[in-house]
Coordinates of C-alpha atoms and ligand atoms in Angstrom, one line a residue:
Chain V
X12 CA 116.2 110.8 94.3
X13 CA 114.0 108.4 95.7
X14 CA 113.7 109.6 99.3
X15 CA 113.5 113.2 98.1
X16 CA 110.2 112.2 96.2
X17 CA 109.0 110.5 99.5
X18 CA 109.7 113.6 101.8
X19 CA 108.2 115.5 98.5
X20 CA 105.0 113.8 99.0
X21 CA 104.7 114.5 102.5
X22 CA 105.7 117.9 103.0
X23 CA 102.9 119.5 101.6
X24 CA 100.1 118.1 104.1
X25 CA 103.0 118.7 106.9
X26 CA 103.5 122.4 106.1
X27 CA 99.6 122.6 105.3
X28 CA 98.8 121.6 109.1
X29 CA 101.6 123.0 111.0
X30 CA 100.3 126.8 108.9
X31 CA 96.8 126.0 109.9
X32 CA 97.6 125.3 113.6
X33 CA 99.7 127.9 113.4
X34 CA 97.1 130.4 112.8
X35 CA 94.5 128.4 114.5
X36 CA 96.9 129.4 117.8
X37 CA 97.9 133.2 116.8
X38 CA 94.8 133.8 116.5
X39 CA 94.0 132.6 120.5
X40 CA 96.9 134.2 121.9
X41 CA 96.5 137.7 119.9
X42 CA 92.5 137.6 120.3
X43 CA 92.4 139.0 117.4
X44 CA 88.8 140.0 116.0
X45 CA 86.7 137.8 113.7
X46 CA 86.0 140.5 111.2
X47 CA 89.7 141.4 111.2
X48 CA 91.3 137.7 111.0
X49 CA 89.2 134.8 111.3
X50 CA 90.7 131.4 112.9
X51 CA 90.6 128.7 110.8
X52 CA 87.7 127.1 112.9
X53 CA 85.6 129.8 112.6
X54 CA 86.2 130.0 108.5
X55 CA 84.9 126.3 108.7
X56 CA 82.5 127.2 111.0
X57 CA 81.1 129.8 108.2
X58 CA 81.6 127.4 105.4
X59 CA 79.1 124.8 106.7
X60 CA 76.6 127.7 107.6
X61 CA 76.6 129.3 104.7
X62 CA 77.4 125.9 102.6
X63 CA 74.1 126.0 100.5
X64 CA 74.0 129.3 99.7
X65 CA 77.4 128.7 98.8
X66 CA 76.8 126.1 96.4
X67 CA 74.7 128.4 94.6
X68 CA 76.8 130.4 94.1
X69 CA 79.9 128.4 93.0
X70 CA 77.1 126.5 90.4
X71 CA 76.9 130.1 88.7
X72 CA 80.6 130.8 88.6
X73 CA 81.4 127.1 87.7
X74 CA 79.0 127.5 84.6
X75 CA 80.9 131.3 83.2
X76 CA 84.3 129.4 83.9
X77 CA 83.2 126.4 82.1
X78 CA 81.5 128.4 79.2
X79 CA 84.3 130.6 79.1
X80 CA 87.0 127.9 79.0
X81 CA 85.4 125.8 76.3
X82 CA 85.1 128.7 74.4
X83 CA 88.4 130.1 74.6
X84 CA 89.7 126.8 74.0
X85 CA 88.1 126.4 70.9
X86 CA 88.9 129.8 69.5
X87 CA 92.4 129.3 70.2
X88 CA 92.5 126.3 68.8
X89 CA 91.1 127.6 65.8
X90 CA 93.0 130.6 65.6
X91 CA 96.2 129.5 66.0
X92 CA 95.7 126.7 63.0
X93 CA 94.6 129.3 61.0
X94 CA 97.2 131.6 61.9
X95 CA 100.1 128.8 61.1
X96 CA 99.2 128.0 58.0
X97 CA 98.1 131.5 57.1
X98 CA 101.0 134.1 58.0
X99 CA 99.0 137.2 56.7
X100 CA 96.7 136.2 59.6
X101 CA 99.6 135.8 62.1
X102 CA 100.5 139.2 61.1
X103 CA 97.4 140.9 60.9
X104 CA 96.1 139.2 64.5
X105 CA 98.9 139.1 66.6
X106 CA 99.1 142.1 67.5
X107 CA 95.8 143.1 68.4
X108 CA 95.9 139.6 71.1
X109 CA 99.0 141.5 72.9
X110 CA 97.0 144.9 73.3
X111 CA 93.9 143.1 74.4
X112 CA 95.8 141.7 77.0
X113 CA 97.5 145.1 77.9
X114 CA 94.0 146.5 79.0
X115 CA 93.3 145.9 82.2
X116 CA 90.3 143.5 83.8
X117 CA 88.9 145.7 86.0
X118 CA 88.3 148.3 83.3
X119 CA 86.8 145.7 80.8
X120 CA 84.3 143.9 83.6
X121 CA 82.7 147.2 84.1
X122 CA 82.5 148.4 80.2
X123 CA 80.9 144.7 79.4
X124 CA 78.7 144.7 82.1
X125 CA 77.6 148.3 80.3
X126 CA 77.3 146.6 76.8
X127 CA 76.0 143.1 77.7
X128 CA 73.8 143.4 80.5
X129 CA 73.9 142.1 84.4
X130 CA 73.6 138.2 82.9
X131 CA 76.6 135.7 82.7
X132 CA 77.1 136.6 79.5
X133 CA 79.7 139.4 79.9
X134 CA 81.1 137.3 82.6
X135 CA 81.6 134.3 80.2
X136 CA 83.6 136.9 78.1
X137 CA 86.2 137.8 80.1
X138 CA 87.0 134.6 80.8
X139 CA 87.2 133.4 77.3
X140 CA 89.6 136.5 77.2
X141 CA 91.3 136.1 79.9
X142 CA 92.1 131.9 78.6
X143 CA 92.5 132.9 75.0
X144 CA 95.9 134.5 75.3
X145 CA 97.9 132.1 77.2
X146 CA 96.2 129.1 75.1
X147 CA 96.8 130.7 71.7
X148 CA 100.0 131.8 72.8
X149 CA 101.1 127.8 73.9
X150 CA 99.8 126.6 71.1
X151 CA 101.3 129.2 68.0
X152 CA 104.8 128.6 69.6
X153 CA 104.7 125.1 70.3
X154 CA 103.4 125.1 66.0
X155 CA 106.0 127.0 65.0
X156 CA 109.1 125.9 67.0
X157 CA 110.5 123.2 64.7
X158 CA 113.6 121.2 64.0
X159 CA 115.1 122.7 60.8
X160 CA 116.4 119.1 59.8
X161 CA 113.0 117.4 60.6
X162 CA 111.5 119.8 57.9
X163 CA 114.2 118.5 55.5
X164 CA 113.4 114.7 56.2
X165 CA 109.8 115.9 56.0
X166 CA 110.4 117.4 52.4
X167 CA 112.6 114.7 51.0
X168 CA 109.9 112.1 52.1
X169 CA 107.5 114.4 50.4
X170 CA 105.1 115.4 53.2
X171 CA 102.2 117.5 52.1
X172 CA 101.4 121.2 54.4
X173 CA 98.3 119.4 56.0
X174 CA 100.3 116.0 56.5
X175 CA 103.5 118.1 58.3
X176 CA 100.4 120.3 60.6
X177 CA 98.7 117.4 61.6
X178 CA 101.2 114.6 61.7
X179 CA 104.0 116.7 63.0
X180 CA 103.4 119.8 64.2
X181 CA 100.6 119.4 66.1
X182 CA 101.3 116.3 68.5
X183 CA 104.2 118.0 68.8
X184 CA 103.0 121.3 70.3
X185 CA 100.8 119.2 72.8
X186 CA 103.7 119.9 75.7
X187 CA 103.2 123.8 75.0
X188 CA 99.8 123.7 74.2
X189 CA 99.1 122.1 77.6
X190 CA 101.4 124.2 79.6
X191 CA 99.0 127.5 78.3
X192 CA 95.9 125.3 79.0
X193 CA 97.1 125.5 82.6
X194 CA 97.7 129.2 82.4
X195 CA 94.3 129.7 81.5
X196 CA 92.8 127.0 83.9
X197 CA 94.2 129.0 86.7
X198 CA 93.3 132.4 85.7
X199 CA 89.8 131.6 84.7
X200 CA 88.1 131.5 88.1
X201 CA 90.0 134.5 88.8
X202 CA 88.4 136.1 85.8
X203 CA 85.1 135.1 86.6
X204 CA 85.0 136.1 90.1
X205 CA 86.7 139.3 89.2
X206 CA 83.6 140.4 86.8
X207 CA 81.1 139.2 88.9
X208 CA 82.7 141.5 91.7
X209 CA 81.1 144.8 89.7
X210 CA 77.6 143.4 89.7
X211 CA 75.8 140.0 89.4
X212 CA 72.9 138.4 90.8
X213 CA 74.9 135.1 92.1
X214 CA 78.1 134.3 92.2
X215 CA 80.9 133.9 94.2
X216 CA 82.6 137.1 93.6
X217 CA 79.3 138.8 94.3
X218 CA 79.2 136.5 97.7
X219 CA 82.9 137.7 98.2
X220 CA 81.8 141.8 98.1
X221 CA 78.7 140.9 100.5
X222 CA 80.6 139.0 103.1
X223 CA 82.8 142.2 103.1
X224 CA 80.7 144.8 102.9
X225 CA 78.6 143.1 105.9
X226 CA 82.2 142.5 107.8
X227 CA 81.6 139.0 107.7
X228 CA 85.4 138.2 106.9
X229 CA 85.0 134.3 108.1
X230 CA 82.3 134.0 105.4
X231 CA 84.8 136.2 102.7
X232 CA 87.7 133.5 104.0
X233 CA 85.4 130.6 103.3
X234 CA 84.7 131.6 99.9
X235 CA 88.1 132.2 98.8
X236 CA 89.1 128.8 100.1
X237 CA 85.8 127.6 97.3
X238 CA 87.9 129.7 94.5
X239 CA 91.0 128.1 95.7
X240 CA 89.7 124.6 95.4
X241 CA 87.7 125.6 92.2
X242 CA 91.0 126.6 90.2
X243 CA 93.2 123.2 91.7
X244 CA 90.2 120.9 90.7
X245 CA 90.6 123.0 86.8
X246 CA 94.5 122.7 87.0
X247 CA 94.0 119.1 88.4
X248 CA 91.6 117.9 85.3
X249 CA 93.8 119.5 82.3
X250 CA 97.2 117.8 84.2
X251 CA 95.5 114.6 84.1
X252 CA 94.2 115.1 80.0
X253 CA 98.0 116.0 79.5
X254 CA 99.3 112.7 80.9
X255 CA 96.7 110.5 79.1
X256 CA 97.3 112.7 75.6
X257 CA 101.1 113.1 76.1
X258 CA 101.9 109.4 76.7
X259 CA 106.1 110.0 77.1
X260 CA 108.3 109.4 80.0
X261 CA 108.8 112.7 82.1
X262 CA 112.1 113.7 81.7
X263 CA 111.6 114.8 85.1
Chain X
X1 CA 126.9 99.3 34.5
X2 CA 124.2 101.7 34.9
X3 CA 125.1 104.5 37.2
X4 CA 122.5 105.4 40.2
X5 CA 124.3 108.2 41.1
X6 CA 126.5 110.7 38.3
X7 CA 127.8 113.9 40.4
X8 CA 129.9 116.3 37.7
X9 CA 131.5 119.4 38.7
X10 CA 129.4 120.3 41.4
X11 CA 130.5 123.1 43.7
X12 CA 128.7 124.9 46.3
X13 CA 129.0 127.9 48.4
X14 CA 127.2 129.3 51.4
X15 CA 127.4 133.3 52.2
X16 CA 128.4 133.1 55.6
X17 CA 128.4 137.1 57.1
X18 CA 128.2 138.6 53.2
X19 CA 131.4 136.3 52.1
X20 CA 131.4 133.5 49.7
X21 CA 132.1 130.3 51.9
X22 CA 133.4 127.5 49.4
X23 CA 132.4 124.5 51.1
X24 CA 132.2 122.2 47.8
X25 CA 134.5 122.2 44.8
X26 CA 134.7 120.1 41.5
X27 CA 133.4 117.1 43.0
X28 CA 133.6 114.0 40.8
X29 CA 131.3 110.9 42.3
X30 CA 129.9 108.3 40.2
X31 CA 127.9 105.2 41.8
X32 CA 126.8 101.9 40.1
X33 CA 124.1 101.1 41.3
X34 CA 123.8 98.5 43.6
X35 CA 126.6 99.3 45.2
X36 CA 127.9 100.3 48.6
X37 CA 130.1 103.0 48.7
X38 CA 131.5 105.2 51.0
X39 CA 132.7 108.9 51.3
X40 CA 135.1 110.0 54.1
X41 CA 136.6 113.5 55.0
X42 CA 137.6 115.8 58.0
X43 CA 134.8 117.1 60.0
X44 CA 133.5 120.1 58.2
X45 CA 134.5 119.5 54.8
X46 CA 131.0 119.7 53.5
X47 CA 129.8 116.0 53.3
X48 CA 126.8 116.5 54.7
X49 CA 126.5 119.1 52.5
X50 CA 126.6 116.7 49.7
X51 CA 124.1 114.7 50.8
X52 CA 121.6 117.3 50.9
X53 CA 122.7 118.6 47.3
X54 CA 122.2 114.9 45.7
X55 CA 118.8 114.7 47.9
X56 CA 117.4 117.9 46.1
X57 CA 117.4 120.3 49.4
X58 CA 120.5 122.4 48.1
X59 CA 119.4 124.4 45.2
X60 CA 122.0 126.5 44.4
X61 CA 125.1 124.9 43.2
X62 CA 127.1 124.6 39.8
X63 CA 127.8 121.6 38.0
X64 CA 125.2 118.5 37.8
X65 CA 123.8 115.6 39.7
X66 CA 122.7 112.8 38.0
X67 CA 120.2 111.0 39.8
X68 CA 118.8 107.2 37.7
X69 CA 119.4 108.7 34.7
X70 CA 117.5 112.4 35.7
X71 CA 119.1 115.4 36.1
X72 CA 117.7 116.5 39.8
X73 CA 116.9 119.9 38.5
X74 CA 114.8 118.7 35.9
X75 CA 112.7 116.3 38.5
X76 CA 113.4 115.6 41.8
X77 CA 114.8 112.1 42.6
X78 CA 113.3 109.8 45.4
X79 CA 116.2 109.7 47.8
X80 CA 116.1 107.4 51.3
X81 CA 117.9 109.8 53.2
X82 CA 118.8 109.3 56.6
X83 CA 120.4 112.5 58.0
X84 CA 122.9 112.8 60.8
X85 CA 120.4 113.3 63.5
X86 CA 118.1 110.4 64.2
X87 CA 115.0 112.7 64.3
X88 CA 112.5 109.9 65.9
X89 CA 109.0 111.6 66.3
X90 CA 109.0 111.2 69.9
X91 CA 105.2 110.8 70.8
X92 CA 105.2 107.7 68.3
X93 CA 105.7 104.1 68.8
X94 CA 108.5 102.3 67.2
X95 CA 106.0 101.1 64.6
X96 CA 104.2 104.3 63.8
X97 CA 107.6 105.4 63.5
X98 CA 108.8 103.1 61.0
X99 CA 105.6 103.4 58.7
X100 CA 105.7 107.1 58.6
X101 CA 107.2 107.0 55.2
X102 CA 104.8 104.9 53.9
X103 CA 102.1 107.0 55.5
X104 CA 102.6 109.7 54.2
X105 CA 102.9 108.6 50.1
X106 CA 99.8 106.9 51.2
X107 CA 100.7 103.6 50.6
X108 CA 100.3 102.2 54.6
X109 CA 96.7 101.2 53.3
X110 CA 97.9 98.6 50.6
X111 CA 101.2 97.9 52.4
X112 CA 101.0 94.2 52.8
X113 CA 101.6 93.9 56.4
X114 CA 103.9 90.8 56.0
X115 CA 105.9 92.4 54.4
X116 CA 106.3 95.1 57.3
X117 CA 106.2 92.3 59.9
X118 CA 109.7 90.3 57.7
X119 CA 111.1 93.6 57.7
X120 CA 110.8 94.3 61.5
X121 CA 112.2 91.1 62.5
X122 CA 115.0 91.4 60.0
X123 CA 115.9 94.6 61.5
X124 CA 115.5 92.8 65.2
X125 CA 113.0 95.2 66.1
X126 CA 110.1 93.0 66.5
X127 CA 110.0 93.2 70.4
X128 CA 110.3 96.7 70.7
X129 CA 107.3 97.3 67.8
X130 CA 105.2 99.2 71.2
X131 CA 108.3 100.8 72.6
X132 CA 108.5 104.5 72.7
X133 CA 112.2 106.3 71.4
X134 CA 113.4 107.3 74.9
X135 CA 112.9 103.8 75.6
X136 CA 115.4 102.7 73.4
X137 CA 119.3 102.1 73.5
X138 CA 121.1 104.6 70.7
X139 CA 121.9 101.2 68.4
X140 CA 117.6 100.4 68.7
X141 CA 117.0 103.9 67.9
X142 CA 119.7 103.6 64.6
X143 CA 118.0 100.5 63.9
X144 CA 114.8 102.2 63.8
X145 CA 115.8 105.2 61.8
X146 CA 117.3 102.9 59.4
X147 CA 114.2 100.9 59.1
X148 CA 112.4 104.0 58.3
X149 CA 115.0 105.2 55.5
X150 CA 114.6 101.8 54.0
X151 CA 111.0 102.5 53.7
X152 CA 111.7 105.4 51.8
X153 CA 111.0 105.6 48.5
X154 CA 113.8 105.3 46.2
X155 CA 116.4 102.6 45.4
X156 CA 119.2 105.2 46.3
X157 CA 119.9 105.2 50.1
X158 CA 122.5 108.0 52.1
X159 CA 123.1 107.5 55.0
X160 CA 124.8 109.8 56.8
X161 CA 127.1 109.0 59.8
X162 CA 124.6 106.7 60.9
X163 CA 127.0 104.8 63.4
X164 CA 128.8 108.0 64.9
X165 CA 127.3 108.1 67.9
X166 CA 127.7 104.4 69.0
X167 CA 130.0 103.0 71.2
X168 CA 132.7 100.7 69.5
X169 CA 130.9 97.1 70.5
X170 CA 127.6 98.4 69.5
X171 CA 129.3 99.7 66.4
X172 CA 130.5 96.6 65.3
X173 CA 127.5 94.3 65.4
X174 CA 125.4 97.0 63.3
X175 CA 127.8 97.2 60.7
X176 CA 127.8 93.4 60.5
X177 CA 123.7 93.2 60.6
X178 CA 124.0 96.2 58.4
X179 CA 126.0 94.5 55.7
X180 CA 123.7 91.1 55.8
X181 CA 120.7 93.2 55.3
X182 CA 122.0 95.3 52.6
X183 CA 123.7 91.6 50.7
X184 CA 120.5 90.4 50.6
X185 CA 118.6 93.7 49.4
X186 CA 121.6 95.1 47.2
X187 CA 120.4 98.9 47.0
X188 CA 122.7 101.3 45.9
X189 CA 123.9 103.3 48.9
X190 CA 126.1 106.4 49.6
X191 CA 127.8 106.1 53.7
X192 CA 129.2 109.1 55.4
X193 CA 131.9 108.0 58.2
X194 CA 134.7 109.2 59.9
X195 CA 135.9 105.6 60.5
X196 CA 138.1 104.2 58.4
X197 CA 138.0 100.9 59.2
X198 CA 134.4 101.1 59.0
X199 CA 134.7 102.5 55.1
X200 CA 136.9 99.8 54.5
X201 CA 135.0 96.9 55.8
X202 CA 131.5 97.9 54.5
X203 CA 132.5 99.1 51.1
X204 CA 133.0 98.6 47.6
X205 CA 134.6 101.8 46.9
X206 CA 135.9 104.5 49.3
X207 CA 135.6 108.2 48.1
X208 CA 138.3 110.6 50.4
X209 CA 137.2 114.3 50.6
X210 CA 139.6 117.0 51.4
X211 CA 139.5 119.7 54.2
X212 CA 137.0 122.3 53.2
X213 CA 136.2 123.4 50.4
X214 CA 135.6 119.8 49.9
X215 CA 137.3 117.9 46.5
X216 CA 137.4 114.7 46.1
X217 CA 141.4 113.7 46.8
X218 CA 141.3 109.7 46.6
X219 CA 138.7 107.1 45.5
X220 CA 140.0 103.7 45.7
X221 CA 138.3 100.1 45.1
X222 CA 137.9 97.2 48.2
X223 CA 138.5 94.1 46.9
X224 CA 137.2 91.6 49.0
X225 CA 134.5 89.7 48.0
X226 CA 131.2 89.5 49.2
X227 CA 129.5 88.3 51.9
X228 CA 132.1 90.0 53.8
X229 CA 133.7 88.2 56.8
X230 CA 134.7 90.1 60.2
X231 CA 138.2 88.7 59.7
X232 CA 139.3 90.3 56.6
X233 CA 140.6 93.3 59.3
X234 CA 143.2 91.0 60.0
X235 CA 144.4 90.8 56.9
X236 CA 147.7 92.7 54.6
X237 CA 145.2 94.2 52.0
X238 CA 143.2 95.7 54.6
X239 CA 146.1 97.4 56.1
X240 CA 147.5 98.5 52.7
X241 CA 143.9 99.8 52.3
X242 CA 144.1 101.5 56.0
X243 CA 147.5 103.0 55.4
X244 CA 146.6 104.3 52.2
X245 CA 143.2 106.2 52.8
X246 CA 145.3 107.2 55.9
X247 CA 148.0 108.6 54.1
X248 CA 145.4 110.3 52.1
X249 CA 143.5 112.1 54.9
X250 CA 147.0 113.2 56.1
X251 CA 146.2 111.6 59.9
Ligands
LIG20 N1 123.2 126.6 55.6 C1 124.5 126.9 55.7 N2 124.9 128.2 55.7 C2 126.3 128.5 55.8 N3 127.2 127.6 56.0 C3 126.9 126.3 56.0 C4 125.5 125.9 55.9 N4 125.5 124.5 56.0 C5 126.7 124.1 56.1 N5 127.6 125.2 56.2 C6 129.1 125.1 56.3 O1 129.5 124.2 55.3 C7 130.6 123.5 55.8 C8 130.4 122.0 55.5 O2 129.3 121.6 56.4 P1 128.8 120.0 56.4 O3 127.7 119.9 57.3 O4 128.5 119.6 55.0 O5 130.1 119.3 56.9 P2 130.4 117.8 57.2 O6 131.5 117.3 56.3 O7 129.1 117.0 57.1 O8 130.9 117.8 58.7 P3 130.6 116.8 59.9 O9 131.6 115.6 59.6 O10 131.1 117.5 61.1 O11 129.2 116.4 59.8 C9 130.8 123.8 57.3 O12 131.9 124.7 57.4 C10 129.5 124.5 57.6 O13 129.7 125.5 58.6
LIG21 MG1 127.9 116.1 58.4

């Protein structure tokens, strides 16, 4: 178990550099053509060029994701309480989450850029949609899966509604609740760069359809190794929260 | 004596698939209080099923439960039930697992915490007061769940095959601590096993359940005195007892 932890830890950088050599070398041999597949050199060679203008550009879609993310998270939050203890809610709501989600992005960016303007604003919006569902949907399940004979301890010690939410049923939906927070940490710089791609002043998703529309595809590469990074730093933050909040051994 | 505990005539069915399962018929069980008493029968015979009738969670049944005096329809009794399952909250410390009782009746605040402190040590928990439940041994996590029952409101403890998932060694020394706790505290309490040695050697009375639907087909007095010594398993009268509540279960 041991060693295969070891080798675990090591394989990723491993298989990183043999794929970047890899195509660092294919790249040589074939010649191929910047603008069709940069080599990794020239994708870093493009990232510290353009690396200001970059900046500015990840600042902007940092700030939506952020926005976004806060603000999904604390309509989920709210919703989902609201809908536990209130099942006419649950009933009412639920269904109307799954056909938000059936409609897809790239119709929405377009029709809120219409309503809302060129700002972040619409931009912030479909990421707090694009987080609310897998949050809500982590959350409400981990709420409502319960142990039928931890109710009945609960009832013959005479726990109260709001003592069994908060003393029981939340800390126990934290595994849940943090698995949908990841959900949403990974899709919301995908969201963001996905509305900013039909028309924003800044941004890396409006960076994304210059580089290509210019043909600058090392440039393109080097900003879809930003959204990359973006999204693992997100994922890497709410894994860390998780650990401190769910203090339990891995069963792992 | 005063009875804790006055079942009369209680039966109880489940619909299982739109038919009438019997699971509890006629069953006779009166309890002094202060008294430990135990209640064997085949797997399935509706023991648990008992339990959860005396501690108010079955509704529907016929006959009565007498519970201090109270009818349980009339007001539901404080019961320290500890069911089959251990149910630990998993994300809390041995400690906040122990107090949840008294935090949620709200008396934690006023709780003096001496008290909590003699209880803990007396249960042999006081290094293990930080430990999480999946860092615990099954007989540490028993020891907690019991703790926590104890803390229960109620003079009236059931305990339901607490001990059933320990190994035979382990078994043994909890049944002994068991028995010095409950000597010096003297509550009444009601003991689900499948171990008849164990009924024997704990109790003051033995109740023997049939197969299901679940009467009561023996109830016999232990006479040995109290505190109770290890070595009365050696003895004839312990046999005679084993023999008989064997005889009775048809094993
Ligand atoms: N809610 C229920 N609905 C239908 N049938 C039930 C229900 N609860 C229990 N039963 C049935 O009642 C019978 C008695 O169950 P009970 O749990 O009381 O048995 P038990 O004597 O405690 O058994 P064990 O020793 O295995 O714990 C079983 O046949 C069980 O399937
Ligand atoms: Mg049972």
């Amino acid at each position: 178990m041991k060693k295969f932890i070891n080798t675990g830890k090591l394989s990723l950088p491993i298989s990183f550099a043999v794929l970047i050599i890899a195509w660092e070398s294919l790249v040589y041999v074939l010649k191929t053509p910047d603008y069709l597949i940069p080599a990794p050199s020239a994708v870093l060679q493009a990232l510290i060029e353009s690396f200001p203008v970059l900046m500015r550009h990840t600042a902007v879609t940092l700030l939506e994701v952020i926005l976004g993310f806060i603000t999904a998270l604390i309509l989920s939050v709210v919703m989902s309480l609201l809908m536990v203890r209130i099942k006419v809610l649950y009933q009412i709501l639920w269904p109307y989450m799954i056909i938000s989600q059936t409609v897809p992005l790239y119709i929405l960016a377009p029709l809120f850029m219409i309503w809302f303007g060129f700002g972040i604003l619409p931009k912030v919006l479909i990421v707090v949609l694009v987080c609310f569902f897998p949050i809500t949907v982590g959350f409400v399940q981990g709420l409502t899966s319960t142990e039928p004979e931890l109710d009945e301890l609960l009832q013959v010690m005479r726990a109260t509604p709001s003592q069994i939410l908060w003393k029981v049923r939340v800390p126990q939906a934290m595994p849940q609740f943090f698995s949908g927070l990841k959900i949403a940490a990974a899709y919301s710089v995908t969201g963001a760069v996905l509305s900013e791609w039909v028309g924003a002043q800044e941004g890396l998703g409006i960076f994304l359809t210059r580089s290509m529309k210019t043909f600058k595809t090392a440039a393109l590469f080097a900003d879809v190794l930003i959204i990359i990074v973006l999204s693992l730093l997100l994922f890497y933050i709410i894994s860390h929260l998780e650990k401190k909040v769910i203090r339990r051994r891995s069963l792992l | 004596m005063e009875l804790a505990v006055d079942i009369v005539n209680l039966c109880k069915s489940f619909t299982l698939n739109n038919k009438e399962l019997k699971v509890l018929e006629n069953v006779n069980l009166q309890a002094e209080a202060g008294k430990f008493i135990s209640i064997i029968g085949p797997s399935g015979c509706g023991k648990s099923t008992l339990f959860r009738t005396i501690a108010g969670l079955e509704k529907e049944y016929t006959g009565s439960v007498i519970v201090n005096g109270n009818d349980i329809r009339q007001s539901r009794p404080y019961i320290a039930y500890m069911l089959q399952k251990d149910l630990l909250l998993p994300w809390r410390n041995v400690r906040k697992n122990i107090v949840l009782p008294l935090e949620l009746s709200g008396k934690l605040k006023n709780t003096d915490t001496g008290f909590l402190e003699k209880m803990i040590s007396e249960f042999g928990l006081e290094d293990f007061v930080e430990a999480y439940p999946d860092e615990l041994s099954g007989g540490m996590r028993q020891r907690v769940a019991l703790l926590r029952t104890w803390l229960m409101e109620g003079s009236i403890m059931l305990l339901d095959e607490p001990f059933g998932a320990l190994d035979a060694l382990t078994r043994k020394n909890i049944q002994d601590w068991l028995l010095e706790i409950w000597e010096k505290h003297r509550k009444t309490v009601l003991f689900i096993t499948h171990d008849i040695e164990e009924a024997i050697y704990l109790s003051d009375e033995v109740y023997v359940m049939s197969p299901r639907p679940g009467k009561i087909i023996e109830n016999i007095n232990i006479n040995f005195g109290r505190p109770r010594r290890r070595d009365i398993v050696y003895t004839s009268l312990f046999i005679d007892y084993k023999r008989w509540l064997m005889s009775a279960l048809q094993v």
